[in-house]
Coordinates of C-alpha atoms and ligand atoms in Angstrom, one line a residue:
M1031 CA -2.7 26.4 40.1
G1032 CA -5.5 27.0 37.6
K1033 CA -7.9 24.4 36.3
P1034 CA -6.3 22.0 33.8
I1035 CA -7.9 22.6 30.3
I1036 CA -5.6 20.4 28.2
E1037 CA -3.6 17.5 29.6
L1038 CA -1.3 15.2 27.6
K1039 CA -0.5 12.0 29.5
H1040 CA 2.4 10.1 28.1
F1041 CA 1.1 10.9 24.6
S1042 CA 3.1 9.5 21.6
Y1043 CA 2.1 9.7 18.0
R1044 CA 3.1 8.2 14.6
Y1045 CA 1.7 9.2 11.2
P1046 CA 0.0 6.6 9.0
N1047 CA 2.5 4.8 6.7
S1048 CA 5.5 6.1 8.6
E1049 CA 7.9 4.4 10.9
E1050 CA 8.9 7.6 12.8
I1051 CA 7.4 8.3 16.2
V1052 CA 6.9 12.0 15.8
L1053 CA 5.7 12.9 19.4
K1054 CA 7.4 11.0 22.2
D1055 CA 5.9 10.5 25.6
I1056 CA 4.6 14.0 26.0
D1057 CA 3.3 14.7 29.4
L1058 CA 2.1 18.3 30.1
T1059 CA -0.8 20.3 31.4
I1060 CA -2.1 23.6 30.1
E1061 CA -4.3 25.5 32.6
E1062 CA -7.3 27.7 32.0
G1063 CA -6.1 31.3 31.5
D1064 CA -2.5 30.4 30.4
F1065 CA -0.8 32.0 27.5
V1066 CA 1.6 29.3 26.3
G1067 CA 4.1 29.8 23.5
I1068 CA 5.4 26.7 21.7
I1069 CA 8.8 27.0 20.1
G1070 CA 11.3 24.6 18.6
C1071 CA 13.2 24.2 15.3
N1072 CA 11.6 23.0 12.1
K1073 CA 10.2 19.5 12.2
S1074 CA 10.4 19.4 16.0
G1075 CA 6.7 18.4 16.1
K1076 CA 4.9 21.7 16.8
T1077 CA 2.2 21.3 14.2
T1078 CA 1.7 17.6 15.0
L1079 CA 1.3 18.6 18.7
C1080 CA -1.3 21.3 17.8
Q1081 CA -3.3 19.0 15.6
S1082 CA -3.2 16.3 18.3
M1083 CA -4.5 18.8 20.9
V1084 CA -7.6 19.4 18.7
G1085 CA -8.1 15.8 17.9
I1086 CA -7.4 16.1 14.1
L1087 CA -4.6 13.6 14.8
P1088 CA -5.2 10.8 15.1
F1089 CA -9.0 10.9 14.9
V1090 CA -9.5 12.6 11.5
L1091 CA -6.2 12.0 9.7
G1092 CA -5.3 8.6 11.3
G1093 CA -2.1 7.3 12.7
D1094 CA -1.1 5.4 15.8
W1095 CA -1.0 6.8 19.3
D1096 CA -0.2 5.8 22.8
G1097 CA -1.2 7.5 26.1
E1098 CA -4.1 10.0 26.1
I1099 CA -5.2 13.6 25.7
V1100 CA -7.8 15.0 28.1
V1101 CA -9.6 18.2 27.2
D1102 CA -11.8 19.9 29.7
G1103 CA -11.8 16.7 31.7
K1104 CA -12.8 14.4 28.8
S1105 CA -10.4 11.9 27.4
Y1106 CA -10.1 11.8 23.5
N1107 CA -9.6 8.0 23.9
E1108 CA -13.4 8.0 24.8
T1109 CA -14.7 10.9 22.8
H1110 CA -12.5 10.4 19.7
G1111 CA -12.2 14.2 19.6
D1112 CA -15.9 14.8 19.4
G1113 CA -16.8 18.1 21.1
A1114 CA -13.1 19.3 20.9
S1115 CA -14.1 22.3 18.8
D1116 CA -16.5 23.5 21.6
V1117 CA -13.4 23.9 23.7
I1118 CA -10.5 24.7 21.4
G1119 CA -10.4 26.7 18.2
I1120 CA -7.4 26.4 15.9
V1121 CA -6.2 29.1 13.6
F1122 CA -3.9 27.9 10.8
Q1123 CA -1.0 29.7 9.1
D1124 CA -2.4 30.6 5.7
A1125 CA -5.7 32.5 6.3
E1126 CA -6.3 33.6 2.7
S1127 CA -6.6 30.0 1.3
Q1128 CA -9.3 29.2 3.9
F1129 CA -11.7 32.0 2.9
T1130 CA -14.8 31.0 0.9
Q1131 CA -17.2 34.0 1.3
E1132 CA -17.6 37.3 -0.4
T1133 CA -17.7 39.6 2.6
V1134 CA -16.0 39.7 6.0
E1135 CA -19.5 39.4 7.6
D1136 CA -20.4 36.2 5.7
E1137 CA -17.0 34.7 6.4
I1138 CA -17.4 35.2 10.1
A1139 CA -20.9 33.7 10.0
F1140 CA -19.9 30.8 7.7
A1141 CA -18.8 28.3 10.4
M1142 CA -21.8 29.2 12.5
C1143 CA -24.1 28.4 9.6
N1144 CA -22.5 25.0 9.3
F1145 CA -23.1 24.4 13.0
G1146 CA -26.7 25.5 12.6
F1147 CA -26.7 28.5 14.9
E1148 CA -29.9 30.6 15.0
Q1149 CA -29.9 33.9 13.0
S1150 CA -30.2 36.2 16.1
L1151 CA -27.3 34.4 17.9
M1152 CA -25.3 34.5 14.7
R1153 CA -25.8 38.3 14.4
E1154 CA -24.7 38.7 18.0
R1155 CA -21.6 36.6 17.6
V1156 CA -20.6 38.3 14.3
E1157 CA -20.8 41.7 16.1
Y1158 CA -18.8 40.3 19.1
A1159 CA -16.0 38.7 17.0
A1160 CA -15.8 41.6 14.5
K1161 CA -15.5 44.2 17.2
A1162 CA -13.0 42.1 19.2
C1163 CA -10.8 41.7 16.1
G1164 CA -11.1 45.3 14.9
L1165 CA -13.1 44.4 11.8
W1166 CA -16.4 46.0 12.7
E1167 CA -15.9 48.8 10.1
M1168 CA -15.0 46.3 7.4
L1169 CA -18.0 43.9 7.4
D1170 CA -18.8 44.6 3.7
R1171 CA -15.3 44.2 2.5
S1172 CA -14.1 41.2 0.5
P1173 CA -11.7 39.0 2.7
Y1174 CA -9.3 39.1 -0.3
R1175 CA -9.0 42.9 -0.1
L1176 CA -7.7 42.9 3.4
S1177 CA -4.1 43.3 4.4
G1178 CA -2.2 40.2 5.6
G1179 CA -2.7 41.3 9.3
Q1180 CA -6.4 42.0 8.7
Q1181 CA -6.8 38.6 7.1
Q1182 CA -5.3 36.8 10.0
R1183 CA -7.5 38.9 12.4
L1184 CA -10.4 37.7 10.2
A1185 CA -9.3 34.1 10.6
I1186 CA -9.2 34.6 14.4
A1187 CA -12.7 36.3 14.3
C1188 CA -14.1 33.3 12.5
I1189 CA -12.9 31.0 15.3
L1190 CA -13.7 33.5 18.0
A1191 CA -17.4 33.7 16.9
L1192 CA -17.7 30.0 18.0
R1193 CA -16.6 31.2 21.5
P1194 CA -13.9 28.5 22.2
R1195 CA -12.3 28.7 25.6
V1196 CA -8.9 28.0 24.1
L1197 CA -7.4 29.7 21.1
L1198 CA -4.7 27.8 19.4
L1199 CA -2.6 29.6 16.7
D1200 CA -0.2 27.6 14.6
E1201 CA 2.3 30.0 13.0
S1202 CA -0.4 32.5 12.2
T1203 CA 2.1 35.3 11.9
S1204 CA 4.8 33.7 9.8
Q1205 CA 3.6 35.1 6.5
L1206 CA 3.0 38.6 7.8
D1207 CA 5.0 41.8 7.7
P1208 CA 6.1 43.2 11.1
Q1209 CA 3.0 45.5 11.2
G1210 CA 0.6 42.5 10.5
R1211 CA 2.5 40.4 13.0
D1212 CA 2.2 43.1 15.7
E1213 CA -1.6 43.4 15.0
V1214 CA -2.1 39.7 15.6
F1215 CA 0.0 39.7 18.8
R1216 CA -1.8 42.8 20.1
L1217 CA -5.1 41.0 19.4
V1218 CA -4.2 37.7 21.1
E1219 CA -2.8 39.5 24.1
E1220 CA -6.1 41.4 24.4
L1221 CA -8.1 38.2 24.1
H1222 CA -5.9 36.6 26.8
A1223 CA -6.3 39.6 29.1
N1224 CA -10.0 39.1 28.7
G1225 CA -9.9 35.5 29.9
S1226 CA -9.1 33.3 26.8
T1227 CA -6.5 30.6 27.2
V1228 CA -4.1 31.1 24.3
I1229 CA -1.6 28.6 22.8
M1230 CA 0.7 30.1 20.1
V1231 CA 3.3 28.5 17.9
D1232 CA 5.6 31.2 16.6
H1233 CA 9.2 31.6 15.5
N1234 CA 9.4 35.2 16.7
I1235 CA 11.2 34.7 20.0
E1236 CA 11.0 38.4 20.9
K1237 CA 7.2 38.5 20.6
I1238 CA 6.8 35.2 22.4
A1239 CA 9.0 36.5 25.3
E1240 CA 6.8 39.6 25.5
A1241 CA 3.4 38.0 25.2
T1242 CA 3.4 34.6 26.9
D1243 CA 3.5 33.5 30.5
K1244 CA 4.7 30.0 29.8
V1245 CA 6.9 28.5 27.1
L1246 CA 7.1 24.9 25.8
V1247 CA 10.2 23.9 23.9
L1248 CA 10.0 21.0 21.6
H1249 CA 12.9 19.1 20.0
N1250 CA 12.7 16.0 18.0
G1251 CA 9.2 15.3 19.3
E1252 CA 10.1 15.6 22.9
V1253 CA 9.4 18.4 25.5
V1254 CA 12.8 19.6 26.5
D1255 CA 11.6 22.5 28.6
Y1256 CA 8.2 23.8 29.8
G1257 CA 7.7 26.5 32.3
E1258 CA 7.5 30.1 33.2
T1259 CA 8.6 32.2 30.2
H1260 CA 11.3 34.1 32.1
K1261 CA 12.9 30.9 33.4
V1262 CA 12.9 29.2 29.9
F1263 CA 14.4 32.2 28.1
T1264 CA 17.2 32.8 30.5
N1265 CA 18.5 29.2 30.1
K1266 CA 20.5 30.0 27.1
E1267 CA 22.6 26.8 27.1
K1268 CA 19.6 24.5 27.1
L1269 CA 17.8 26.5 24.3
N1270 CA 20.9 26.7 22.1
E1271 CA 21.5 23.0 22.6
H1272 CA 18.1 22.5 20.9
F1273 CA 18.8 25.1 18.2
V1274 CA 16.6 27.8 19.7
R1275 CA 18.0 31.2 20.4
V1276 CA 17.3 33.5 23.4
P1277 CA 15.9 37.0 22.8
Q1278 CA 18.5 39.5 21.6
V1279 CA 18.4 41.5 24.8
T1280 CA 18.9 38.4 26.9
D1281 CA 22.0 37.5 24.8
A1282 CA 23.4 41.0 25.3
A1283 CA 22.8 40.9 29.0
L1284 CA 24.4 37.5 29.4
A1285 CA 27.4 38.7 27.4
L1286 CA 28.2 41.4 29.9
P1287 CA 31.4 40.9 31.9
E1288 CA 29.5 41.5 35.2
K1289 CA 26.1 40.4 36.2
L1290 CA 23.4 43.1 35.9
I1291 CA 23.5 44.6 39.4
G1292 CA 20.4 43.9 41.5
D1293 CA 18.4 42.8 38.5
V1294 CA 17.1 39.6 36.9
T1295 CA 18.3 38.9 33.3
P1296 CA 16.0 40.8 30.9
I1297 CA 14.0 38.9 28.2
T1298 CA 12.0 41.9 26.8
L1299 CA 13.0 45.3 25.5
K1300 CA 11.2 47.0 28.3
E1301 CA 13.0 44.9 31.0
A1302 CA 16.3 45.5 29.2
E1303 CA 15.9 49.3 29.2
A1304 CA 15.5 49.3 33.0
S1305 CA 18.4 46.8 33.5
F1306 CA 20.8 48.5 31.2
A1307 CA 20.1 51.9 32.7
N1308 CA 20.8 50.5 36.1
Y1309 CA 24.0 48.9 34.8
K1310 CA 25.2 52.2 33.4
R1311 CA 24.5 54.0 36.6
E1312 CA 26.3 51.5 38.7
R1313 CA 29.4 51.7 36.6
Ligands
ADP1476 P1 7.1 21.5 13.0 O1 5.7 22.0 13.1 O2 7.9 21.7 14.3 O3 7.9 22.0 11.8 P2 5.9 19.0 12.2 O4 4.9 18.6 13.3 O5 5.3 19.6 11.0 O6 7.0 19.9 12.9 O7 6.7 17.7 11.8 C1 7.3 16.8 12.7 C2 7.8 15.5 12.0 O8 6.6 14.9 11.5 C3 8.7 15.8 10.8 O9 9.7 14.9 10.8 C4 7.8 15.6 9.6 O10 8.5 15.2 8.5 C5 6.8 14.6 10.1 N1 5.5 14.7 9.4 C6 4.7 15.8 9.4 N2 3.6 15.6 8.7 C7 3.7 14.3 8.3 C8 2.8 13.4 7.5 N3 1.6 13.8 7.1 N4 3.2 12.1 7.3 C9 4.4 11.7 7.8 N5 5.2 12.4 8.5 C10 4.9 13.7 8.8

């Protein structure tokens, strides 16, 4: 088992001026180096959970809570979320609306200016983040003249420059075309391979099945499943019960009259190609 980086201990949350308890008794651990996908139907609490993990809720926007969230060994009940951004960087859905600078370079440097980084460190970090996100050739471009995928990669670069250990992406690909979406997934998979812990809320079941090693399923503010990606995605009955579908290849495999011989049920296209080739041969 890896070192716990984010722990929710019986955490419940209610928005200000609302009766509804939106997160209910959430108890889970995310370990350093994990790539966790968060899925669930609309209004299941995914964004509320993300904002709680970075301390925006309740410590910036208010609301009532019970239980605690511990990040890198420190309880938010004591820190009130201070220092959270040193550990976790959050990337929101709509990148374009967050840009304020005239060039990609200035945009990446902007948060660092606010944190009072030294010039030389800033230059080093801009280079690191721009190269990691494939934007090194575009430093002089206006953020508004980038494609959707490039804009999301810029939003990730801005966060990456601060060197958080955990990258949290809340539906960062939902407004992108398939090419932009693939660019973002490729980038986060690379960052994960290089040691970052990644948490990603996304509706694209196929991409989540390919990229993550753990999946968390939320429904009505409760964790209904959390575990190894393969195990979660082959439990069709449980997912469907909570209005989440399994990957198309998994559906196809489960619909076969006989079990795929000598194989585990596929959840990705690559696994399916091997499984179905086997199946054809055996018949
Ligand atoms: P998801 O990201 O899965 O769509 P959300 O976390 O956005 O879910 O919403 C979960 C529940 O919290 C919903 O019932 C939603 O109406 C409620 N909610 C979200 N934001 C607020 C808010 N600012 N005030 C009151 N209720 C809210």
